[in-house]
Amino acid sequence: MMAQTNTSTGAPDTNSSTSSPGDIVDLSAYDDEQVRLMGEMCIVLDNNDKAIGAASKKTCHQMSNINKGMVHRAFSVFLFNSKNELLLQQRAVEKITFPECFTNTCCSHPLATEAELDEEDQIGVKRAAQRKLEHELGIPADQVPLDRFQYLTRIHYVAPSDGVWGEHEIDYILFICADVDLNVNANEVMSVKYIAMDELKQMIADADKNGTKLTPWFRLIDESFLYKWWANLDNLEPFKDHATIHRLN
């Protein structure tokens, strides 16, 4: 297990107990299951994606810590069916960050465990993606095998959710093409839909007018990369950029 991180300095805190520094927000008003998940240990990074420690999901997502520079590792999965339609989800109202927002298929975090810290061929991130596709959407692991995930690149962004919570992530972008069975976890996901490229473009163009809420990372990926990747699902190799961390804001 990695050392917990001191949120005031960003350095590993080898003297920490189970209570991470910076865990100052009262969670009593939130959903019990989502509060439980806030105890999961995320991978804390420097700005070049080097793992420097671990801290709770609660600690990593507090703006008080984000404003001090705390950043963690994340992934965003884009799953396409055999019709080349993208599976979108709308985050559940119970979610503590970005509730009710539409977003890509699955967005979450690899945990600070041996299996998900493994950086060879990005296998740790892919294991986390497989785990969360099952948790959020009920997709069986054998329908999204690890060797089918295509890692494209990384983005680095900061986004507040409200005055308390937000995101500061280096986000691994994973594409996968698969026809899957869904058994949606209502505590995680309010709704799902498959959407064609032109339909998504219109949805996003009309989002502000229609009051459609979108996650900030989904907007950034949509604006910067999504459609050129989507148009080339049969040959993504030329678009893979594993050396660059794209600083999007």
Short mmCIF file of N, CA and C in Angstrom, two decimals, residues 6 13 42-43 64 68 80 124 128 134 141 159 164 191 196 228 238:
data_model
loop_
_atom_site.label_atom_id
_atom_site.label_comp_id
_atom_site.label_asym_id
_atom_site.label_seq_id
_atom_site.Cartn_x
_atom_site.Cartn_y
_atom_site.Cartn_z
N ASN A 6 0.15 13.92 2.46
CA ASN A 6 -0.10 15.12 3.24
C ASN A 6 -0.69 16.18 2.33
N ASP A 13 2.69 11.10 3.21
CA ASP A 13 2.63 11.26 4.66
C ASP A 13 2.68 9.87 5.28
N CYS A 42 -7.56 6.68 -3.56
CA CYS A 42 -7.14 7.04 -4.91
C CYS A 42 -5.61 7.18 -4.98
N ILE A 43 -5.10 7.24 -6.20
CA ILE A 43 -3.67 7.38 -6.45
C ILE A 43 -3.35 8.86 -6.61
N SER A 64 -10.80 22.38 -1.17
CA SER A 64 -9.77 22.91 -0.29
C SER A 64 -8.42 22.25 -0.55
N LYS A 68 -4.85 23.48 -3.36
CA LYS A 68 -3.44 23.39 -2.97
C LYS A 68 -2.62 22.59 -3.98
N PHE A 80 -18.47 1.82 -27.49
CA PHE A 80 -19.26 1.92 -28.71
C PHE A 80 -19.81 0.54 -29.06
N GLY A 124 -3.23 -1.43 -14.95
CA GLY A 124 -3.94 -1.07 -13.74
C GLY A 124 -5.18 -0.23 -14.02
N ALA A 128 -9.18 -1.23 -13.50
CA ALA A 128 -10.14 -0.36 -12.83
C ALA A 128 -11.35 -0.08 -13.72
N GLU A 134 -18.57 -2.90 -14.51
CA GLU A 134 -19.45 -3.89 -13.86
C GLU A 134 -20.22 -3.24 -12.71
N ALA A 141 -17.45 -8.75 -16.92
CA ALA A 141 -16.05 -8.56 -17.29
C ALA A 141 -15.69 -9.26 -18.58
N ALA A 159 -11.75 21.03 -12.37
CA ALA A 159 -13.15 21.45 -12.53
C ALA A 159 -13.86 21.41 -11.19
N VAL A 164 -17.71 23.04 -2.59
CA VAL A 164 -17.03 22.08 -1.70
C VAL A 164 -16.23 21.06 -2.49
N SER A 191 -29.70 7.20 -15.86
CA SER A 191 -30.21 6.74 -17.14
C SER A 191 -29.03 6.45 -18.07
N ALA A 196 -25.79 8.34 -31.61
CA ALA A 196 -24.97 8.48 -32.81
C ALA A 196 -24.20 9.80 -32.75
N LYS A 228 -12.86 13.14 -33.99
CA LYS A 228 -11.85 12.57 -34.88
C LYS A 228 -11.53 11.13 -34.48
N PRO A 238 -3.11 5.57 -35.30
CA PRO A 238 -2.45 6.86 -35.58
C PRO A 238 -2.80 7.96 -34.57
#
